[in-house]
XYZ file of N, CA and C in Angstrom:
678
model
N 93.943 123.596 105.751
C 92.700 124.276 105.680
C 92.056 123.783 104.384
N 90.667 123.415 104.367
C 90.067 123.061 103.092
C 90.295 121.656 102.790
N 91.022 120.917 103.624
C 91.216 119.301 103.255
C 89.888 118.715 103.612
N 89.716 117.408 102.870
C 88.440 116.720 103.371
C 89.029 115.414 103.937
N 88.351 115.051 105.086
C 88.697 113.961 105.805
C 87.370 113.017 105.831
N 87.740 111.715 105.666
C 86.680 110.807 105.958
C 87.296 109.801 107.154
N 86.413 109.809 108.062
C 86.691 108.832 109.342
C 85.796 107.768 109.230
N 86.316 106.447 109.103
C 85.488 105.327 109.096
C 85.612 104.770 110.557
N 84.529 104.705 111.305
C 84.508 104.544 112.744
C 83.928 103.020 112.948
N 84.586 102.332 113.794
C 83.838 100.971 114.069
C 83.977 100.562 115.519
N 82.993 101.192 116.247
C 82.753 100.967 117.607
C 81.227 101.094 118.116
N 80.780 100.089 118.823
C 79.162 100.110 118.932
C 78.876 101.143 120.005
N 79.808 101.706 120.824
C 79.430 102.666 121.810
C 80.005 104.001 121.854
N 79.173 105.015 121.670
C 79.509 106.456 121.518
C 80.457 106.868 122.843
N 80.258 106.204 123.992
C 80.745 106.792 125.037
C 82.086 106.027 125.299
N 82.541 105.142 124.321
C 83.597 104.215 124.556
C 85.119 105.276 124.391
N 86.213 104.746 124.608
C 87.327 105.375 124.539
C 87.534 105.774 122.848
N 87.088 104.800 122.012
C 87.186 104.968 120.621
C 86.350 106.061 120.338
N 85.045 106.142 120.938
C 84.058 107.214 120.637
C 84.720 108.634 121.017
N 85.519 108.662 122.257
C 86.302 109.981 122.546
C 87.304 110.146 121.495
N 88.087 109.295 120.934
C 89.136 109.529 119.887
C 88.388 110.101 118.743
N 87.228 109.552 118.358
C 86.568 110.029 117.212
C 86.110 111.530 117.526
N 85.550 111.827 118.536
C 84.931 113.126 118.875
C 86.075 114.206 118.909
N 87.149 113.736 119.283
C 88.575 114.773 119.179
C 88.794 114.873 117.787
N 88.885 113.825 117.047
C 89.239 114.079 115.466
C 88.361 115.017 114.774
N 86.970 114.689 115.025
C 86.107 115.539 114.386
C 86.120 117.092 114.786
N 86.291 117.175 115.956
C 86.283 118.720 116.513
C 87.750 119.332 116.122
N 88.728 118.590 116.266
C 90.202 119.249 115.974
C 90.310 119.549 114.515
N 89.942 118.744 113.663
C 90.018 118.818 112.154
C 89.081 119.634 111.613
N 87.890 119.826 112.225
C 86.954 120.777 111.736
C 87.348 122.301 112.160
N 87.924 122.272 113.466
C 88.583 123.650 113.803
C 89.737 124.098 112.944
N 90.413 123.059 112.299
C 91.336 123.455 111.314
C 90.888 123.957 109.931
N 89.496 123.841 109.838
C 88.973 124.068 108.575
C 88.848 123.051 107.599
N 89.001 121.846 108.037
C 88.737 120.587 107.293
C 87.335 120.305 107.153
N 87.002 119.766 106.229
C 85.579 119.291 106.023
C 85.683 117.692 106.414
N 84.867 117.422 107.532
C 84.991 115.994 108.111
C 83.717 115.292 107.909
N 83.818 114.039 107.389
C 82.666 113.200 107.183
C 82.990 111.884 107.932
N 81.923 111.378 108.730
C 82.152 110.250 109.473
C 81.258 109.017 108.908
N 81.791 107.947 108.702
C 80.990 106.752 108.392
C 81.025 105.830 109.665
N 80.037 105.991 110.464
C 79.887 105.306 111.866
C 79.129 103.925 111.431
N 79.968 102.851 111.290
C 79.635 101.570 110.538
C 78.425 101.102 111.358
N 78.533 100.888 112.729
C 77.464 100.267 113.662
C 76.233 100.886 113.444
N 76.244 102.395 113.730
C 75.092 103.114 113.603
C 74.537 103.070 112.306
N 75.244 102.934 111.243
C 74.636 102.797 109.879
C 74.031 101.426 109.540
N 74.590 100.501 110.483
C 74.190 99.076 110.296
C 74.708 98.672 108.965
N 75.946 98.937 108.751
C 76.739 98.576 107.530
C 76.804 97.143 107.286
N 76.350 96.740 106.060
C 76.429 95.186 105.923
C 77.867 94.939 105.446
N 78.489 93.879 106.284
C 79.775 93.515 106.175
C 80.101 92.400 105.130
N 79.061 91.683 104.765
C 79.065 90.581 104.054
C 79.092 90.820 102.413
N 80.101 90.345 101.688
C 80.061 90.618 100.303
C 79.297 89.421 99.564
N 78.079 90.164 99.172
C 77.122 89.153 98.526
C 76.522 89.602 97.194
N 75.767 88.806 96.336
C 75.216 89.214 95.207
C 74.446 90.517 95.299
N 73.919 90.850 96.416
C 73.130 91.960 96.523
C 73.943 93.332 96.366
N 75.252 93.212 96.138
C 76.157 94.264 95.972
C 75.998 94.773 94.627
N 75.450 93.811 93.747
C 75.228 94.195 92.309
C 73.912 94.399 91.886
N 73.410 95.602 91.447
C 72.188 95.943 90.850
C 71.989 95.381 89.473
N 70.786 94.771 89.209
C 70.497 94.343 87.752
C 71.119 93.009 87.496
N 71.448 92.959 86.125
C 71.977 91.384 85.734
C 73.415 91.258 86.094
N 73.642 89.848 86.260
C 75.159 89.513 86.525
C 75.756 89.383 85.299
N 77.051 89.488 85.277
C 77.939 89.280 84.185
C 78.053 87.795 83.765
N 77.982 87.045 84.630
C 78.035 85.591 84.575
C 77.117 84.970 85.489
N 75.780 84.722 85.176
C 74.769 84.317 86.101
C 75.014 82.724 86.441
N 75.886 82.094 85.544
C 76.042 80.479 85.747
C 76.948 80.327 87.056
N 77.846 81.195 87.137
C 78.881 80.987 88.263
C 79.361 82.159 88.932
N 78.866 82.545 90.167
C 79.057 83.851 90.791
C 80.452 84.030 91.274
N 81.402 85.031 90.737
C 82.478 85.395 91.072
C 82.411 86.892 91.600
N 82.457 87.001 92.959
C 82.263 88.550 93.524
C 83.209 89.452 92.936
N 84.374 89.129 92.897
C 85.447 90.049 92.282
C 85.081 90.592 90.882
N 84.904 89.812 90.013
C 84.527 89.833 88.711
C 83.142 90.625 88.569
N 82.273 90.296 89.245
C 80.929 90.961 89.251
C 80.916 92.387 89.818
N 81.729 92.569 90.761
C 81.672 93.964 91.297
C 82.497 94.930 90.396
N 83.584 94.315 89.606
C 84.352 94.989 88.800
C 83.481 95.428 87.598
N 82.755 94.473 87.062
C 81.879 94.720 86.051
C 80.867 95.816 86.360
N 80.138 95.553 87.635
C 79.092 96.338 88.013
C 79.820 97.789 88.264
N 80.889 98.011 88.766
C 81.432 99.287 88.903
C 81.623 99.944 87.618
N 82.015 99.322 86.553
C 82.141 99.936 85.187
C 80.765 100.190 84.682
N 79.794 99.667 85.035
C 78.488 99.941 84.482
C 77.629 100.978 85.314
N 78.205 101.009 86.496
C 77.540 101.937 87.453
C 76.338 101.283 88.119
N 76.524 99.910 88.427
C 75.479 99.059 88.942
C 75.784 98.456 90.216
N 76.652 99.273 91.153
C 76.837 98.717 92.428
C 75.737 99.349 93.311
N 75.568 98.570 94.450
C 74.465 98.861 95.379
C 74.712 100.340 95.878
N 73.544 100.984 96.158
C 73.487 102.301 96.737
C 74.564 102.688 97.931
N 74.470 101.728 98.893
C 75.438 102.037 100.042
C 76.814 102.055 99.587
N 77.261 101.216 98.711
C 78.647 101.145 98.182
C 79.037 102.414 97.453
N 78.107 102.888 96.586
C 78.179 104.099 95.799
C 78.510 105.109 96.692
N 77.639 105.225 97.756
C 77.909 106.412 98.635
C 79.241 106.401 99.391
N 79.645 105.155 99.786
C 81.078 105.055 100.508
C 82.246 105.306 99.611
N 82.063 104.892 98.342
C 82.933 105.252 97.384
C 83.187 106.841 96.975
N 82.080 107.400 97.208
C 82.073 108.817 96.767
C 82.893 109.489 97.994
N 82.595 109.085 99.206
C 83.280 109.708 100.457
C 84.882 109.435 100.272
N 85.144 108.143 99.873
C 86.527 107.888 99.583
C 87.167 108.739 98.603
N 86.526 108.664 97.479
C 87.112 109.573 96.271
C 87.364 110.942 96.749
N 86.379 111.623 97.445
C 86.568 112.956 97.789
C 87.511 113.240 98.777
N 87.939 112.334 99.645
C 88.786 112.637 100.840
C 90.246 112.555 100.445
N 90.983 113.668 101.202
C 92.225 113.721 101.183
C 93.008 112.735 102.311
N 92.228 112.581 103.216
C 92.766 111.791 104.307
C 91.612 110.842 104.874
N 92.022 109.473 104.934
C 91.131 108.480 105.488
C 91.560 108.007 107.011
N 90.854 108.200 107.973
C 91.102 107.676 109.359
C 90.136 106.611 109.635
N 90.866 105.472 109.855
C 90.222 104.385 110.534
C 90.412 104.207 111.979
N 89.039 104.248 112.676
C 89.188 104.382 114.215
C 88.519 103.118 114.764
N 89.226 102.276 115.362
C 88.544 100.972 115.857
C 89.270 100.323 117.026
N 88.758 99.436 117.667
C 89.437 98.598 118.684
C 89.988 97.249 117.846
N 91.284 97.013 118.300
C 91.725 95.922 117.567
C 91.129 94.553 118.210
N 90.557 93.675 117.307
C 89.993 92.589 117.705
C 90.973 91.436 117.093
N 91.407 90.510 117.962
C 92.112 89.333 117.381
C 93.332 89.721 116.342
N 94.080 90.690 116.876
C 95.118 91.181 116.082
C 94.730 91.861 114.749
N 93.530 92.146 114.437
C 93.030 92.713 113.232
C 91.812 93.738 113.556
N 91.202 94.148 112.521
C 90.230 95.174 112.539
C 88.858 94.396 112.859
N 87.794 95.081 113.503
C 86.542 94.242 113.614
C 85.884 93.875 112.292
N 85.267 92.840 112.232
C 84.468 92.252 111.063
C 83.929 93.259 110.276
N 83.146 94.405 110.946
C 82.265 95.264 110.148
C 83.188 96.207 109.362
N 84.439 96.488 109.916
C 85.434 97.336 109.130
C 86.086 96.581 108.022
N 86.280 95.306 108.288
C 87.058 94.508 107.234
C 85.880 94.401 106.134
N 84.677 94.319 106.571
C 83.565 94.160 105.487
C 83.532 95.442 104.705
N 83.746 96.583 105.277
C 83.728 97.848 104.597
C 84.875 97.837 103.527
N 86.123 97.354 103.910
C 87.168 97.237 103.064
C 86.800 96.248 102.022
N 86.397 95.174 102.226
C 86.010 94.140 101.135
C 84.980 94.698 100.166
N 84.013 95.247 100.691
C 82.938 95.805 99.696
C 83.163 97.134 99.007
N 83.783 98.078 99.646
C 83.902 99.372 99.218
C 85.143 99.403 98.211
N 86.172 98.772 98.594
C 87.456 99.010 97.702
C 87.569 98.013 96.589
N 86.575 98.080 95.595
C 86.477 96.929 94.601
C 87.395 97.374 93.417
N 87.753 96.361 92.689
C 88.608 96.477 91.494
C 87.775 97.456 90.705
N 88.884 98.293 89.952
C 88.260 99.350 89.055
C 88.172 100.579 89.846
N 87.715 100.394 91.168
C 87.623 101.717 91.958
C 89.055 102.044 92.703
N 89.414 101.017 93.489
C 90.580 101.277 94.327
C 91.889 100.837 93.674
N 91.657 99.730 92.924
C 92.898 99.183 92.225
C 92.482 98.513 91.012
N 93.700 98.301 90.409
C 93.540 97.364 89.042
C 94.869 96.543 89.053
N 94.599 95.270 88.593
C 95.613 94.479 88.813
C 96.952 95.055 88.013
N 96.902 95.826 86.969
C 97.993 96.555 86.310
C 98.405 97.725 87.220
N 97.547 98.192 88.039
C 97.849 99.544 88.721
C 97.530 99.360 90.198
N 98.735 98.895 90.780
C 98.637 98.549 92.304
C 99.744 99.337 93.165
N 99.827 99.156 94.332
C 100.817 99.862 95.234
C 101.119 101.332 94.803
N 102.413 101.795 94.524
C 102.626 103.147 94.154
C 101.923 103.640 93.123
N 101.261 102.752 92.059
C 100.532 103.198 90.957
C 98.936 102.891 91.195
N 98.544 102.607 92.506
C 97.177 102.247 92.709
C 96.275 103.385 92.353
N 94.960 103.214 92.177
C 93.958 104.154 91.755
C 93.663 105.045 92.851
N 94.052 104.963 93.968
C 93.757 105.903 94.901
C 94.939 106.735 95.409
N 95.832 107.013 94.505
C 96.968 107.839 94.895
C 96.483 109.338 95.325
N 97.541 110.030 95.905
C 97.416 111.309 96.452
C 96.544 111.329 97.564
N 96.393 110.316 98.267
C 95.301 110.164 99.545
C 96.304 109.756 100.572
N 95.983 110.116 101.890
C 96.630 109.743 103.053
C 95.679 108.824 103.826
N 96.352 107.904 104.529
C 95.654 107.119 105.579
C 96.188 106.963 106.920
N 95.339 106.808 107.915
C 95.927 106.615 109.401
C 94.977 105.620 109.935
N 95.670 104.636 110.639
C 95.053 103.719 111.478
C 95.075 104.190 112.782
N 93.875 104.491 113.481
C 94.109 104.751 115.020
C 93.269 103.716 115.691
N 93.915 103.011 116.557
C 93.084 102.033 117.376
C 93.528 101.718 118.724
N 92.667 101.084 119.474
C 92.853 100.812 120.949
C 93.214 99.224 120.843
N 93.940 98.973 122.082
C 94.151 97.549 122.141
C 93.684 97.106 123.530
N 93.543 95.687 123.752
C 93.283 95.224 125.074
C 94.562 95.026 125.843
N 95.646 94.592 125.185
C 96.815 94.460 125.944
C 97.795 95.587 125.936
N 98.778 95.447 126.983
C 99.448 96.693 127.171
C 100.726 96.653 126.113
N 101.440 97.796 125.967
C 102.412 98.047 125.138
C 103.496 96.906 125.243
N 103.701 96.695 126.752
C 104.761 95.736 127.108
C 104.470 94.170 126.630
N 103.209 93.776 126.647
C 102.850 92.633 126.303
C 103.038 92.433 124.779
N 102.722 93.536 124.053
C 102.875 93.440 122.588
C 104.332 93.305 122.307
N 105.090 94.034 122.985
C 106.609 93.968 122.674
C 107.272 92.612 123.184
N 106.599 92.054 124.013
C 107.228 90.581 124.491
C 106.825 89.699 123.530
N 105.712 89.808 122.920
C 105.312 88.688 121.822
C 105.552 89.064 120.500
N 106.340 90.027 120.154
C 106.553 90.501 118.719
C 105.914 91.808 118.563
N 106.637 92.358 117.485
C 106.250 93.672 117.238
C 104.917 93.860 116.826
N 104.125 95.140 117.118
C 102.725 95.297 116.869
C 102.670 95.617 115.407
N 103.673 96.080 114.790
C 103.918 96.543 113.327
C 103.566 95.245 112.353
N 103.858 94.053 112.890
C 103.542 92.933 112.034
C 101.948 92.882 111.753
N 101.195 93.213 112.767
C 99.677 93.329 112.710
C 99.400 94.286 111.544
N 100.044 95.431 111.499
C 99.810 96.333 110.496
C 100.058 96.066 109.074
N 100.906 95.079 108.829
C 101.412 94.637 107.713
C 99.936 94.371 106.509
N 99.109 93.648 107.027
C 97.976 93.242 106.178
C 97.035 94.504 105.922
N 96.828 95.428 106.994
C 95.975 96.409 106.961
C 96.625 97.589 106.232
N 97.714 98.247 106.515
C 98.328 99.317 106.090
C 99.036 98.878 104.622
N 99.837 97.825 104.498
C 100.421 97.533 103.265
C 99.522 96.766 102.409
N 98.710 95.653 102.908
C 98.003 94.845 102.065
C 96.721 95.546 101.514
N 96.105 96.655 102.171
C 95.118 97.202 101.695
C 95.299 98.621 101.267
N 95.714 99.535 102.150
C 95.854 100.818 101.681
C 96.953 101.071 100.780
N 98.270 100.518 100.871
C 99.349 100.818 100.080
C 98.977 100.005 98.676
N 98.433 98.921 98.788
C 98.052 98.167 97.495
C 97.171 99.059 96.627
N 96.186 100.090 97.303
C 95.482 100.783 96.623
C 96.014 102.172 96.107
N 97.288 102.309 96.565
C 97.984 103.700 96.219
C 97.957 104.765 97.306
N 97.351 104.285 98.327
C 97.036 105.306 99.456
C 98.442 105.344 100.250
N 98.777 106.596 100.490
C 100.117 106.754 101.450
C 99.662 106.571 103.006
N 100.491 106.025 103.747
C 100.224 105.629 105.055
C 100.967 106.490 106.111
N 100.208 107.077 107.031
C 100.928 107.870 108.100
C 101.083 106.786 109.483
N 101.936 107.020 110.227
C 102.272 106.417 111.358
C 101.032 106.010 112.000
N 100.783 104.757 112.410
C 99.637 104.551 113.219
C 99.380 105.205 114.465
N 98.157 105.390 115.058
C 98.174 106.022 116.397
C 97.504 104.818 117.122
N 98.219 104.397 118.153
C 98.004 103.343 119.045
C 97.844 103.725 120.390
N 96.605 103.328 120.962
C 96.233 103.641 122.361
C 96.212 102.245 123.149
N 97.311 102.045 123.996
C 97.466 100.700 124.432
C 96.470 100.496 125.727
N 95.651 99.531 125.732
C 94.922 99.115 126.986
C 94.226 100.266 127.822
N 93.457 101.122 126.920
C 92.927 102.297 127.809
C 91.981 101.783 128.855
N 91.266 100.527 128.826
C 90.463 99.928 129.871
C 91.131 99.764 131.063
N 92.496 99.461 130.961
C 93.279 99.057 132.225
C 94.255 100.004 132.768
N 94.044 101.448 132.339
C 94.943 102.383 133.019
C 94.063 103.373 133.801
N 94.752 104.176 134.472
C 94.059 105.223 135.358
C 93.340 106.273 134.450
N 92.472 107.071 135.216
C 91.634 108.059 134.423
C 92.558 109.222 133.840
N 93.701 109.359 134.872
C 94.691 110.329 134.272
C 95.397 110.067 132.979
N 95.816 108.732 132.995
C 96.545 108.160 131.824
C 95.581 108.152 130.537
N 94.315 107.887 130.876
C 93.281 107.928 129.497
C 93.396 109.449 128.967
N 93.382 110.431 129.960
C 93.243 111.750 129.558
C 94.505 112.208 128.917
N 95.714 111.647 129.239
C 96.891 111.757 128.675
C 96.879 111.409 127.195
N 96.388 110.057 127.135
C 96.260 109.518 125.741
C 95.453 110.528 124.861
N 94.245 111.021 125.256
C 93.381 111.854 124.505
C 94.119 113.119 124.174
N 94.969 113.801 125.064
C 95.475 114.872 124.774
C 96.618 114.681 123.743
N 97.333 113.576 123.740
C 98.331 113.230 122.781
C 97.843 113.153 121.423
N 96.479 112.660 121.359
C 95.826 112.451 119.969
C 95.510 113.893 119.572
N 95.043 114.636 120.392
C 94.785 116.115 120.147
C 95.923 116.775 119.382
N 96.951 116.648 120.279
C 98.335 117.249 119.845
C 98.873 116.838 118.386
N 98.613 115.475 118.322
C 99.060 115.019 116.968
C 98.349 115.608 115.917
N 97.126 115.590 115.939
C 96.146 116.072 114.995
C 96.458 117.474 114.603
N 97.050 118.287 115.471
C 97.229 119.730 115.194
C 98.378 119.817 114.198
N 99.251 118.914 114.149
C 100.433 118.958 113.134
C 100.284 117.730 112.181
N 99.181 117.160 112.084
C 99.031 116.050 111.211
C 99.705 116.185 109.643
N 99.067 117.366 109.187
C 99.259 117.776 107.667
C 100.712 117.854 107.397
N 101.613 118.024 108.520
C 103.065 118.293 108.131
C 103.862 117.005 108.210
N 103.124 115.761 108.582
C 103.673 114.494 108.769
C 104.070 113.986 107.377
N 105.306 113.250 107.406
C 105.641 112.417 106.185
C 105.075 111.058 106.292
N 104.605 110.361 105.171
C 104.125 109.072 105.272
C 105.280 108.136 105.566
N 104.856 106.938 106.243
C 105.982 105.994 106.471
C 106.443 105.324 105.156
N 107.606 104.844 105.255
C 108.261 104.157 104.050
C 107.587 102.676 104.042
N 106.598 102.713 103.127
C 105.832 101.457 103.063
C 106.749 100.299 102.404
N 107.549 99.720 103.252
C 108.501 98.608 102.669
C 108.485 97.637 103.852
N 108.928 96.355 103.495
C 108.824 95.291 104.433
C 109.870 95.617 105.625
N 110.749 96.416 105.203
C 111.688 96.758 106.474
C 111.179 97.566 107.511
N 110.186 98.336 107.108
C 109.361 99.326 108.232
C 108.703 98.137 109.055
N 108.165 97.191 108.516
C 107.243 96.092 109.494
C 108.161 95.244 110.056
N 109.090 94.621 109.420
C 109.780 93.424 110.045
C 111.208 93.551 110.197
N 111.616 94.878 110.226
C 113.155 95.103 110.745
C 113.369 94.668 112.313
């Protein structure tokens, strides 16, 4: 109780299966006494492109634009664009970050990747001398909850789905010091019966009830590639 949760949601349709998973998370976590904030990226028309517009005022080096350097300097000066400041504040306050999305091409949708690119800037989320277990966003938990187009069997046949999680969970969250909970994967909801879909939604509700008792995964290559 009293925990703060940020759900970063990337789906265009509220009536979608992802929309149902979002609704359940908001209801269940609120019922537990958590304070839940949702960043609905499509509804917000969130800008996924990392551009000069992310820096307010003068550039550190106007002759040659380097996004990473400019956003780092702008963060230190308090000169990042308002949309980024707002998202960073949500991240800063959250105990748990849930990312809810459909898997696109073995990865997250562009709008969500753009959120990662723009919000998690150097100085705020990481420093080159402070990454992974020493990352700047320590003491936070994250959970990737997503749907797939393919069945579990198809993923098993072509290699472990965990390989796909390495860039997202390890390369972004763990790099920034965030602990990672087991992902929640709903396989091929479009291709199963209504009954099976209901079972998937119930399983998500049940998991959320005991979420705060879970231990984070061991963020090592063994977890992903064993």
